[in-house]
Coordinates of C-alpha atoms in Angstrom, one line a residue:
Chain G
M230 CA 9.7 -42.2 -0.9
M231 CA 10.4 -39.5 -3.2
I232 CA 13.1 -37.0 -2.7
I233 CA 12.8 -33.5 -4.3
K234 CA 15.4 -30.5 -4.3
E235 CA 13.7 -28.1 -6.7
P236 CA 10.8 -26.0 -5.3
K237 CA 8.9 -25.9 -8.7
E238 CA 9.2 -29.8 -8.9
L239 CA 7.7 -30.2 -5.6
Q240 CA 4.8 -27.7 -6.4
Q241 CA 4.1 -29.6 -9.5
E242 CA 4.2 -33.0 -8.0
L243 CA 1.8 -31.9 -5.3
K244 CA -0.5 -30.1 -7.7
R245 CA -0.5 -33.5 -10.0
R246 CA -1.3 -35.7 -7.0
R247 CA -4.0 -33.4 -5.8
F248 CA -5.5 -33.2 -9.2
E249 CA -5.3 -37.1 -9.8
A250 CA -7.1 -37.6 -6.5
A251 CA -9.8 -35.1 -7.1
K252 CA -10.5 -36.8 -10.5
Q253 CA -11.6 -39.8 -8.5
G254 CA -13.4 -37.6 -6.0
R255 CA -11.1 -37.6 -3.2
E256 CA -9.7 -34.4 -1.6
L257 CA -6.1 -35.1 -0.9
T258 CA -4.8 -33.5 2.5
V259 CA -0.9 -32.8 2.7
G260 CA 0.7 -32.5 5.9
L261 CA 4.2 -30.5 6.0
V262 CA 6.7 -31.1 8.8
P263 CA 9.3 -28.3 8.3
T264 CA 12.8 -29.1 9.9
M265 CA 16.4 -28.4 9.6
G266 CA 17.4 -31.8 9.7
Y267 CA 19.7 -33.8 12.2
L268 CA 16.2 -35.4 13.0
H269 CA 15.5 -36.9 16.5
E270 CA 12.5 -38.5 18.3
G271 CA 11.0 -34.7 18.3
H272 CA 10.9 -34.7 14.6
A273 CA 9.6 -38.2 14.5
S274 CA 6.7 -37.2 16.7
L275 CA 5.6 -34.5 14.2
I276 CA 5.9 -37.0 11.2
R277 CA 3.8 -39.5 13.2
K278 CA 1.2 -36.7 13.6
A279 CA 1.4 -35.6 10.0
R280 CA 0.5 -39.3 9.0
A281 CA -3.2 -38.3 9.6
N282 CA -2.8 -36.8 5.9
D283 CA -2.8 -38.6 2.6
V284 CA 0.8 -37.1 1.9
V285 CA 3.4 -36.3 4.4
V286 CA 5.9 -34.0 3.3
L287 CA 9.3 -33.5 5.3
S288 CA 11.4 -30.5 4.5
I289 CA 15.1 -30.7 5.5
F290 CA 16.7 -27.2 5.0
V291 CA 19.2 -25.4 7.4
N292 CA 17.7 -22.0 6.5
P293 CA 20.8 -19.4 6.4
I294 CA 18.6 -16.3 6.9
Q295 CA 17.5 -17.3 10.2
F296 CA 21.0 -17.4 11.7
G297 CA 22.6 -14.2 12.9
P298 CA 26.1 -13.5 11.9
N299 CA 27.8 -14.8 15.2
E300 CA 25.6 -17.8 15.3
D301 CA 26.2 -21.5 14.6
L302 CA 25.2 -21.8 10.8
D303 CA 28.3 -23.4 9.8
R304 CA 28.7 -25.9 12.5
Y305 CA 25.0 -26.7 12.6
P306 CA 24.8 -30.4 12.6
R307 CA 24.1 -32.2 9.4
D308 CA 23.7 -36.0 8.5
A309 CA 21.6 -36.3 5.4
A310 CA 22.0 -40.1 5.1
R311 CA 20.7 -40.7 8.8
D312 CA 17.8 -38.2 8.2
L313 CA 16.7 -40.0 5.2
A314 CA 16.8 -43.3 6.9
L315 CA 14.6 -42.0 9.6
A316 CA 12.3 -40.3 7.3
E317 CA 11.9 -43.7 5.4
K318 CA 11.3 -45.5 8.6
E319 CA 8.6 -43.1 9.5
C320 CA 6.9 -43.6 6.1
V321 CA 7.4 -40.0 4.8
D322 CA 6.1 -39.7 1.4
I323 CA 8.3 -36.7 0.0
V324 CA 11.5 -35.4 1.5
F325 CA 12.1 -31.8 0.3
M326 CA 15.7 -31.2 0.6
P327 CA 16.7 -28.2 -1.4
E328 CA 20.2 -26.7 -1.4
V329 CA 20.4 -23.1 -0.5
Q330 CA 20.6 -22.0 -4.2
H331 CA 17.5 -23.8 -4.6
M332 CA 15.7 -21.8 -2.0
Y333 CA 17.6 -18.5 -2.6
P334 CA 18.6 -18.5 -6.3
Q335 CA 19.1 -14.8 -5.6
P336 CA 19.5 -13.2 -2.3
T337 CA 15.9 -12.5 -1.1
K338 CA 14.7 -8.9 -1.2
T339 CA 11.5 -9.9 0.5
K340 CA 11.0 -10.3 4.1
I341 CA 7.8 -11.1 6.3
Q342 CA 7.9 -9.5 9.7
V343 CA 5.5 -10.2 12.7
E344 CA 5.8 -7.2 14.8
G345 CA 5.4 -7.6 19.0
L346 CA 5.6 -11.1 19.1
T347 CA 9.2 -11.2 17.7
S348 CA 10.5 -8.4 20.2
S349 CA 10.8 -10.6 23.5
L350 CA 12.4 -14.0 24.2
C351 CA 14.4 -15.4 21.5
G352 CA 13.5 -12.5 19.2
A353 CA 15.4 -10.1 21.6
S354 CA 18.4 -12.3 21.8
R355 CA 18.5 -13.0 18.0
P356 CA 17.5 -9.9 16.0
G357 CA 16.3 -10.8 12.6
H358 CA 15.9 -14.5 13.5
F359 CA 12.1 -14.7 13.2
D360 CA 12.0 -12.6 9.8
G361 CA 14.1 -15.6 8.7
V362 CA 11.7 -18.0 10.2
T363 CA 8.6 -16.6 9.0
T364 CA 10.1 -15.9 5.3
V365 CA 11.2 -19.5 5.1
V366 CA 8.1 -20.9 6.3
A367 CA 6.0 -18.9 3.9
K368 CA 8.2 -20.0 1.2
L369 CA 7.7 -23.7 2.2
F370 CA 3.9 -23.1 2.5
H371 CA 3.6 -21.6 -1.0
I372 CA 5.7 -24.6 -2.3
T373 CA 3.7 -27.3 -0.5
K374 CA 0.3 -25.9 0.1
P375 CA 0.0 -27.9 3.2
D376 CA -3.6 -28.4 4.8
F377 CA -1.6 -28.9 7.9
A378 CA 1.6 -27.9 9.1
Y379 CA 3.3 -29.5 12.4
F380 CA 5.6 -27.5 14.7
G381 CA 7.3 -28.5 17.9
M382 CA 6.3 -26.6 21.0
K383 CA 10.0 -26.5 22.3
D384 CA 10.2 -23.4 19.9
A385 CA 6.9 -22.0 21.6
Q386 CA 7.7 -18.5 20.4
Q387 CA 8.0 -19.9 16.8
V388 CA 4.6 -21.2 17.1
A389 CA 3.0 -18.2 18.3
V390 CA 4.6 -15.9 15.7
L391 CA 3.7 -18.4 12.7
S392 CA 0.1 -18.6 14.1
Q393 CA 0.0 -14.7 13.8
M394 CA 1.3 -14.7 10.6
V395 CA -1.0 -17.4 9.2
A396 CA -4.1 -15.3 10.6
D397 CA -2.8 -12.0 9.5
L398 CA -1.9 -13.2 5.9
N399 CA -5.2 -15.4 5.5
M400 CA -2.9 -18.4 4.7
D401 CA -5.2 -21.4 4.2
V402 CA -3.2 -23.9 6.4
Q403 CA -3.7 -25.2 9.9
L404 CA -0.9 -25.0 12.4
V405 CA -0.5 -28.0 14.6
P406 CA 1.7 -27.5 17.8
C407 CA 3.0 -30.6 19.2
P408 CA 4.4 -31.3 22.6
I409 CA 8.0 -31.2 23.7
V410 CA 9.5 -34.6 23.4
R411 CA 12.2 -35.2 26.0
E412 CA 14.9 -37.8 27.0
S413 CA 14.1 -40.1 30.0
D414 CA 16.0 -37.7 32.2
G415 CA 13.9 -34.7 31.2
M416 CA 16.3 -33.1 28.6
A417 CA 14.3 -31.5 25.9
L418 CA 15.4 -32.9 22.3
S419 CA 17.3 -30.7 20.2
S420 CA 19.6 -31.2 17.3
R421 CA 21.8 -28.7 19.3
N422 CA 22.3 -31.0 22.4
V423 CA 25.1 -32.8 20.2
Y424 CA 27.3 -29.8 21.1
L425 CA 27.2 -30.3 24.8
N426 CA 30.2 -32.1 26.5
E427 CA 29.2 -34.4 29.4
E428 CA 29.4 -32.0 32.0
Q429 CA 27.5 -29.3 30.1
R430 CA 24.6 -31.9 29.2
S431 CA 24.5 -32.9 33.1
Q432 CA 24.4 -29.4 34.3
A433 CA 21.7 -28.5 31.3
L434 CA 19.3 -31.0 33.1
V435 CA 18.6 -27.8 35.2
L436 CA 16.3 -26.5 32.5
S437 CA 13.7 -29.2 32.4
A438 CA 14.1 -30.0 36.2
S439 CA 13.4 -26.4 37.2
L440 CA 10.6 -26.2 35.0
K441 CA 9.0 -29.2 36.6
E442 CA 9.7 -28.0 39.9
A443 CA 7.7 -24.7 39.0
Y444 CA 5.0 -26.7 37.4
E445 CA 4.5 -28.7 40.5
L446 CA 4.8 -25.6 42.8
V447 CA 2.0 -23.9 40.8
Q448 CA -0.1 -27.2 41.1
E449 CA 0.5 -27.3 44.9
Q450 CA 0.2 -23.7 45.8
K451 CA -2.4 -21.7 43.8
S452 CA -1.1 -18.6 45.3
T453 CA 2.1 -18.7 43.4
T454 CA 2.9 -15.6 41.5
A455 CA 4.8 -14.7 38.3
A456 CA 7.5 -13.3 40.3
E457 CA 8.0 -16.2 42.5
L458 CA 8.0 -18.5 39.4
K459 CA 10.8 -16.5 37.9
K460 CA 12.9 -16.3 40.9
L461 CA 12.6 -20.2 41.5
L462 CA 13.6 -20.8 37.9
T463 CA 16.5 -18.3 38.1
E464 CA 17.9 -19.4 41.3
R465 CA 17.9 -23.0 40.1
I466 CA 19.6 -22.3 37.0
E467 CA 22.1 -20.0 38.5
A468 CA 23.1 -22.7 41.0
K469 CA 24.8 -24.4 38.1
P470 CA 28.3 -22.8 37.4
L471 CA 28.4 -23.7 33.6
A472 CA 25.0 -21.9 33.1
E473 CA 24.8 -18.5 31.7
I474 CA 21.2 -17.3 31.5
D475 CA 20.0 -15.5 28.4
Y476 CA 16.5 -15.2 29.4
V477 CA 14.1 -16.4 32.2
E478 CA 10.7 -15.1 31.3
V479 CA 7.0 -15.4 32.3
L480 CA 4.6 -14.2 29.7
T481 CA 1.2 -14.8 28.4
F482 CA 0.8 -17.3 25.4
P483 CA 0.2 -17.1 22.6
E484 CA 0.5 -13.2 23.0
L485 CA 3.9 -13.3 24.7
E486 CA 3.0 -10.3 26.7
P487 CA 4.4 -9.4 30.1
I488 CA 2.2 -10.1 33.1
S489 CA 2.5 -8.1 36.2
E490 CA 5.0 -9.8 38.9
Q491 CA 2.3 -10.0 41.7
T492 CA -0.3 -11.9 39.3
R493 CA -1.1 -15.3 40.6
L494 CA -0.8 -17.6 37.9
S495 CA -4.2 -19.5 38.8
D496 CA -5.9 -16.1 38.7
Y497 CA -5.0 -15.2 35.1
E498 CA -7.7 -16.1 32.6
G499 CA -5.4 -17.2 29.7
D500 CA -2.6 -19.5 29.3
I501 CA 1.0 -18.6 30.7
I502 CA 4.3 -19.6 29.4
A503 CA 7.5 -20.1 31.3
A504 CA 10.4 -19.7 29.0
L505 CA 14.1 -20.1 29.4
A506 CA 17.3 -19.8 27.1
V507 CA 20.5 -20.7 28.7
K508 CA 23.9 -20.9 27.3
F509 CA 26.1 -23.7 28.3
G510 CA 29.8 -22.9 26.8
S511 CA 28.9 -21.8 23.1
T512 CA 25.5 -23.8 23.0
R513 CA 22.5 -21.9 23.5
L514 CA 19.6 -24.2 24.7
I515 CA 15.7 -23.3 25.1
D516 CA 13.1 -24.9 27.0
N517 CA 9.6 -24.0 28.1
M518 CA 6.5 -25.0 30.3
L519 CA 3.0 -24.1 29.3
F520 CA 0.6 -23.5 32.3
Q521 CA -2.9 -24.1 30.4
K522 CA -6.1 -23.2 32.0
K523 CA -7.7 -26.4 30.4
D524 CA -5.4 -28.7 32.3
V525 CA -3.7 -30.1 29.5
A526 CA -0.1 -28.8 30.7
L527 CA 2.7 -30.5 28.7
H528 CA 4.3 -32.4 31.5
V529 CA 8.0 -32.7 32.0
Chain C
M34 CA -22.3 -12.9 -10.6
M35 CA -21.5 -13.6 -7.0
I36 CA -20.7 -11.1 -4.3
I37 CA -18.6 -12.2 -1.4
K38 CA -17.4 -10.2 1.6
E39 CA -15.9 -12.9 3.9
P40 CA -12.4 -14.1 3.0
K41 CA -13.0 -17.6 4.4
E42 CA -16.2 -18.0 2.2
L43 CA -14.3 -16.7 -0.8
Q44 CA -11.4 -19.5 -0.3
Q45 CA -14.1 -22.3 0.4
E46 CA -16.1 -21.2 -2.6
L47 CA -13.0 -21.2 -5.1
K48 CA -11.9 -24.7 -3.6
R49 CA -15.4 -26.1 -4.1
R50 CA -15.4 -25.1 -7.6
R51 CA -11.7 -26.3 -8.3
F52 CA -12.6 -29.6 -6.9
E53 CA -15.8 -30.0 -8.8
A54 CA -14.0 -29.1 -12.0
A55 CA -11.0 -31.7 -11.3
K56 CA -13.7 -34.4 -10.5
Q57 CA -14.4 -34.0 -14.3
G58 CA -11.2 -34.1 -15.3
R59 CA -10.7 -30.1 -15.8
E60 CA -8.2 -27.9 -14.1
L61 CA -9.9 -24.8 -13.2
T62 CA -7.8 -21.6 -13.7
V63 CA -8.6 -18.6 -11.8
G64 CA -7.8 -15.1 -12.7
L65 CA -7.6 -12.3 -10.0
V66 CA -8.1 -8.5 -10.8
P67 CA -7.4 -6.7 -7.5
T68 CA -8.6 -3.3 -7.4
M69 CA -9.5 -0.5 -5.1
G70 CA -12.8 0.2 -7.0
Y71 CA -14.0 3.3 -8.4
L72 CA -13.7 1.4 -11.8
H73 CA -12.5 2.8 -15.0
E74 CA -11.8 1.6 -18.4
G75 CA -8.3 0.5 -17.1
H76 CA -9.9 -1.8 -14.7
A77 CA -12.1 -3.0 -17.5
S78 CA -9.0 -4.0 -19.5
L79 CA -7.7 -6.0 -17.1
I80 CA -10.8 -8.0 -16.4
R81 CA -11.2 -8.6 -20.1
K82 CA -7.4 -10.0 -19.9
A83 CA -8.6 -12.1 -17.0
R84 CA -11.5 -13.8 -19.1
A85 CA -8.9 -16.2 -20.6
N86 CA -9.3 -18.0 -17.1
D87 CA -12.5 -20.4 -16.1
V88 CA -13.2 -17.9 -13.2
V89 CA -12.6 -14.2 -13.0
V90 CA -12.4 -12.8 -9.5
L91 CA -12.5 -9.1 -9.1
S92 CA -11.5 -7.5 -5.6
I93 CA -12.6 -4.3 -4.6
F94 CA -11.0 -3.1 -1.5
V95 CA -9.6 0.2 -0.5
N96 CA -6.8 -0.9 1.5
P97 CA -6.0 1.3 4.5
I98 CA -2.6 0.0 5.2
Q99 CA -1.3 1.3 2.1
F100 CA -2.3 4.9 2.9
G101 CA 0.1 7.3 4.7
P102 CA -1.4 9.3 7.6
N103 CA -1.7 12.5 5.6
E104 CA -3.0 10.6 2.4
D105 CA -6.4 10.4 0.7
L106 CA -7.7 7.4 2.5
D107 CA -10.8 9.1 3.8
R108 CA -11.5 10.8 0.5
Y109 CA -10.7 8.2 -1.9
P110 CA -13.6 7.9 -4.4
R111 CA -16.0 4.9 -4.1
D112 CA -19.0 4.0 -5.9
A113 CA -20.2 0.4 -5.1
A114 CA -23.2 0.4 -7.3
R115 CA -21.4 1.5 -10.6
D116 CA -18.5 -0.7 -9.8
L117 CA -20.9 -3.7 -9.5
A118 CA -22.6 -2.7 -12.7
L119 CA -19.4 -2.6 -14.7
A120 CA -18.3 -5.8 -13.2
E121 CA -21.5 -7.5 -14.4
K122 CA -21.3 -6.1 -17.9
E123 CA -17.6 -7.4 -18.0
C124 CA -18.7 -10.8 -17.1
V125 CA -16.9 -11.0 -13.7
D126 CA -17.9 -14.4 -12.0
I127 CA -17.1 -13.4 -8.5
V128 CA -16.9 -9.9 -6.8
F129 CA -14.9 -9.9 -3.7
M130 CA -15.8 -6.8 -1.7
P131 CA -14.8 -7.1 2.0
E132 CA -15.1 -4.5 4.4
V133 CA -12.1 -3.6 6.5
Q134 CA -13.2 -5.6 9.4
H135 CA -13.2 -8.6 6.9
M136 CA -9.7 -8.1 5.8
Y137 CA -8.3 -6.9 9.2
P138 CA -10.5 -8.3 11.9
Q139 CA -7.5 -7.1 14.2
P140 CA -4.7 -4.9 13.3
T141 CA -2.3 -6.8 11.1
K142 CA 0.9 -7.5 13.2
T143 CA 2.4 -9.2 10.0
K144 CA 4.0 -7.1 7.1
I145 CA 5.7 -8.1 4.0
Q146 CA 8.5 -5.8 3.0
V147 CA 10.6 -5.9 -0.5
E148 CA 13.8 -4.1 0.1
G149 CA 15.6 -2.1 -2.6
L150 CA 12.6 -1.6 -5.1
T151 CA 10.5 0.1 -2.7
S152 CA 13.2 2.8 -1.7
S153 CA 12.7 5.1 -4.9
L154 CA 9.9 6.6 -6.9
C155 CA 6.6 6.2 -4.9
G156 CA 8.3 4.3 -2.4
A157 CA 10.4 7.3 -1.4
S158 CA 7.5 9.8 -1.4
R159 CA 5.0 7.2 0.4
P160 CA 6.9 5.7 3.2
G161 CA 5.2 2.3 4.0
H162 CA 3.0 2.4 1.1
F163 CA 4.7 -0.6 -0.8
D164 CA 4.6 -2.8 2.6
G165 CA 0.9 -2.2 2.8
V166 CA 0.5 -3.2 -1.0
T167 CA 2.5 -6.3 -0.7
T168 CA 0.8 -7.4 2.5
V169 CA -2.6 -7.0 1.1
V170 CA -1.9 -8.6 -2.3
A171 CA -0.3 -11.6 -0.4
K172 CA -3.5 -11.8 1.6
L173 CA -5.7 -11.6 -1.7
F174 CA -3.4 -14.3 -3.1
H175 CA -3.6 -16.7 -0.1
I176 CA -7.8 -16.1 0.0
T177 CA -8.1 -16.6 -3.9
K178 CA -5.1 -18.7 -4.9
P179 CA -5.2 -17.3 -8.5
D180 CA -3.4 -18.9 -11.4
F181 CA -3.0 -15.4 -12.8
A182 CA -3.3 -11.9 -11.4
Y183 CA -3.6 -8.8 -13.5
F184 CA -2.0 -5.5 -12.7
G185 CA -1.7 -2.2 -14.7
M186 CA 1.4 -0.9 -15.8
K187 CA 0.5 2.5 -14.6
D188 CA 1.7 1.4 -11.2
A189 CA 4.9 0.1 -12.8
Q190 CA 6.7 0.2 -9.4
Q191 CA 3.9 -1.8 -8.0
V192 CA 4.2 -4.5 -10.8
A193 CA 8.2 -4.7 -10.1
V194 CA 7.7 -4.8 -6.3
L195 CA 5.1 -7.6 -6.7
S196 CA 7.0 -9.6 -9.3
Q197 CA 10.0 -9.6 -6.7
M198 CA 7.7 -10.8 -4.0
V199 CA 6.0 -13.6 -5.9
A200 CA 9.6 -15.0 -7.0
D201 CA 11.2 -14.4 -3.4
L202 CA 8.3 -16.3 -1.7
N203 CA 7.7 -18.9 -4.2
M204 CA 4.2 -17.9 -4.6
D205 CA 2.4 -20.1 -7.3
V206 CA 0.9 -17.1 -9.5
Q207 CA 1.7 -15.5 -12.7
L208 CA 1.5 -11.7 -12.6
V209 CA 0.4 -10.4 -15.8
P210 CA 1.2 -6.7 -16.3
C211 CA -1.0 -4.9 -18.8
P212 CA -0.6 -1.7 -20.5
I213 CA -1.8 1.8 -19.4
V214 CA -5.3 2.7 -20.9
R215 CA -5.5 6.4 -21.8
E216 CA -8.2 9.0 -22.6
S217 CA -8.1 9.9 -26.1
D218 CA -6.2 13.1 -25.4
G219 CA -3.4 10.8 -23.5
M220 CA -4.4 11.2 -19.9
A221 CA -3.7 8.0 -18.1
L222 CA -7.0 6.6 -16.4
S223 CA -6.8 7.0 -12.7
S224 CA -9.6 6.7 -10.2
R225 CA -7.7 10.0 -8.8
N226 CA -8.5 11.8 -11.9
V227 CA -11.8 12.8 -10.4
Y228 CA -10.2 15.1 -7.8
L229 CA -9.0 17.4 -10.7
N230 CA -10.8 20.5 -11.6
E231 CA -10.9 21.7 -15.3
E232 CA -7.7 23.8 -15.3
Q233 CA -5.7 21.3 -13.3
R234 CA -6.7 18.3 -15.6
S235 CA -5.9 20.4 -18.7
Q236 CA -2.4 21.3 -17.3
A237 CA -2.1 17.8 -16.1
L238 CA -1.8 16.5 -19.7
V239 CA 1.7 17.5 -19.5
L240 CA 2.6 14.1 -18.1
S241 CA 1.5 12.0 -21.0
A242 CA 2.6 14.7 -23.6
S243 CA 5.8 14.9 -22.3
L244 CA 6.4 11.2 -22.0
K245 CA 5.2 10.8 -25.6
E246 CA 7.6 13.5 -26.5
A247 CA 10.5 11.8 -24.8
Y248 CA 9.5 8.5 -26.5
E249 CA 9.7 10.1 -29.9
L250 CA 12.8 11.9 -29.2
V251 CA 14.6 8.5 -28.4
Q252 CA 13.2 6.9 -31.5
E253 CA 14.6 9.7 -33.5
Q254 CA 17.9 10.3 -31.8
K255 CA 19.5 7.2 -30.8
S256 CA 22.1 9.3 -28.9
T257 CA 19.7 10.6 -26.4
T258 CA 21.0 10.2 -22.9
A259 CA 19.2 9.6 -19.6
A260 CA 20.1 13.0 -18.4
E261 CA 18.7 14.6 -21.7
L262 CA 15.4 12.7 -21.1
K263 CA 15.0 13.7 -17.5
K264 CA 15.8 17.4 -18.4
L265 CA 13.2 17.3 -21.3
L266 CA 10.4 16.0 -18.8
T267 CA 11.3 18.2 -16.1
E268 CA 11.3 21.4 -18.5
R269 CA 7.8 20.4 -20.0
I270 CA 6.3 19.9 -16.7
E271 CA 7.8 23.2 -14.9
A272 CA 6.3 24.9 -17.6
K273 CA 2.9 24.2 -16.3
P274 CA 2.2 26.6 -13.2
L275 CA -0.2 24.3 -11.4
A276 CA 2.4 21.3 -11.5
E277 CA 4.7 20.5 -8.6
I278 CA 6.8 17.9 -9.3
D279 CA 7.4 15.0 -6.6
Y280 CA 9.9 12.9 -9.0
V281 CA 11.0 12.8 -12.6
E282 CA 13.2 9.6 -12.6
V283 CA 14.8 7.6 -15.5
L284 CA 15.6 4.1 -13.9
T285 CA 16.2 0.4 -15.3
F286 CA 13.2 -1.7 -15.3
P287 CA 12.2 -3.8 -13.3
E288 CA 15.3 -3.4 -11.0
L289 CA 14.6 0.3 -10.6
E290 CA 18.2 1.1 -10.4
P291 CA 19.7 4.4 -11.4
I292 CA 21.6 4.6 -14.8
S293 CA 24.4 7.0 -15.2
E294 CA 23.1 10.4 -16.7
Q295 CA 25.5 9.9 -19.8
T296 CA 24.0 6.6 -20.5
R297 CA 22.5 6.6 -24.2
L298 CA 19.1 4.9 -23.7
S299 CA 19.7 3.1 -27.0
D300 CA 22.9 1.4 -25.5
Y301 CA 21.5 0.1 -22.4
E302 CA 20.7 -3.6 -22.8
G303 CA 17.8 -3.8 -20.5
D304 CA 14.6 -1.9 -20.2
I305 CA 14.4 1.5 -18.8
I306 CA 11.4 3.4 -17.4
A307 CA 10.7 7.1 -17.2
A308 CA 8.5 7.6 -14.2
L309 CA 6.8 10.8 -13.3
A310 CA 4.8 11.8 -10.0
V311 CA 3.4 15.2 -10.1
K312 CA 1.0 17.2 -7.8
F313 CA -1.8 19.4 -9.1
G314 CA -3.3 21.2 -5.9
S315 CA -3.8 18.2 -3.5
T316 CA -3.9 15.6 -6.3
R317 CA -0.9 13.4 -6.8
L318 CA -0.7 11.8 -10.3
I319 CA 1.7 9.3 -11.7
D320 CA 2.7 8.2 -15.2
N321 CA 5.2 6.3 -16.9
M322 CA 6.7 5.3 -20.3
L323 CA 8.7 2.0 -20.7
F324 CA 11.5 2.0 -23.2
Q325 CA 11.7 -1.7 -24.1
K326 CA 14.4 -3.4 -26.2
K327 CA 12.1 -5.8 -27.9
D328 CA 10.3 -2.6 -29.5
V329 CA 6.9 -3.3 -27.5
A330 CA 6.7 0.0 -26.0
L331 CA 3.4 0.9 -24.7
H332 CA 2.6 3.9 -26.9
V333 CA 1.0 6.9 -25.4

């Protein structure tokens, strides 16, 4: 496993490997798994998907420009040694692990903005967050030129925003959204779960539990409306004294547009997402459930 | 010469050619010349530079998103047949000539913005213009993946802005700024020159003439200040009754930052640009002169 810190070095290394393969008549495919490190089983599931490619590149970079001034950049959990051990175990070929000065040798004057999709959900709570995400992911794409890039559906809005960017800018990469990975009790895996104390973690189970209940309700009662779904989720979460709701939304996916409160979920033709962001103490957790027409909903 | 309209088709064609060359152990280089068509000798000079590459791609696309609502998008001059004849004569390999619906199958939600560099000069006069330029050039880069891309220095601010974008976003392309091409009487070539009537064109010569005078002044009198240069240019242009100044600026290049009025040009360590935008009737012309420390100034 190769560890690279310099963007130019990774760009050159992959160019060299592609050329060598082509000389032998093979088109090398590169799979990129962009992460902020502190890897867990969710990241591991992305890496395993990426193994369908000839070369798996795992990037580990806590991207400062996607954090707001009062967010958790400084205390975001890091453990390079453990991350590298996991990467090795999962057969990653190249770990790209730049420092901030490698990615931003000077403060970036260039930002990529996706309008509309970034104004709701986490975009509303975290102004500028998605500009930081799209900008760093575009950088990673330009450095790595992946054929496929793997993202977890826990950040469903991120998947929607990045898909729009890729389509709008004619980027030659295929995004692969991957299902949320959960603990056995339903808790969605997140590097930020480490912030929670025992009581907070116990109450935070309401996120996955209420989404599961919502999913089952829609399966059983075809007449369930968006408003009823939202009410159910809100009531369940509000019943937990440590929970402070940031948002509970039911939107179309991937457009992230509101649907009328009286719309029955079974009547709507496209996919619908129920998305939650809830604070426990100073820790903000997100989770979501996709209601897909083709019955491939990602079960809790 | 191949003519392609579909972004995906061009992407595939170039990928195929690169792979075929690599199979034979050759690294194919691609040179891109992005234009809005209505080609003139300035564009031809870019194409000739691009011939240093294995494949020359000329793009011809009047990009609607870089025009303001009251600008000349509708009347921008077009002549596809003449453009193709020039391209053929200059040995272009592939002409990429998409329609608006090929480049924007849906209105783009994604914009690339370069801060700072876009707030002065044409960026101040044409709000949103450079967002349109950076966005479409990024699209062209993603479609073509050029090794080198050629731009005329008449749009000096465009060169500065695109260089910043390429560096900030780790784009794997080398920008090649090329000297302004002029008529024998000094007039900088521009597709928009066709808008001028005889009297306007005659008076518009003041742009190149005053820049030449400014250049000679700085050569002769090392003590010339930025303020004196600006005054000279302004007076010469104001002496022409049909001229309406949009801006006359003396700035650092490529940072495009103001320099103090009393700075002697010969004392400043970096490069300096004198840049003009002047309207004649409804036609807005730009021109500029670079004062380079390494004595490779682009003579009028």
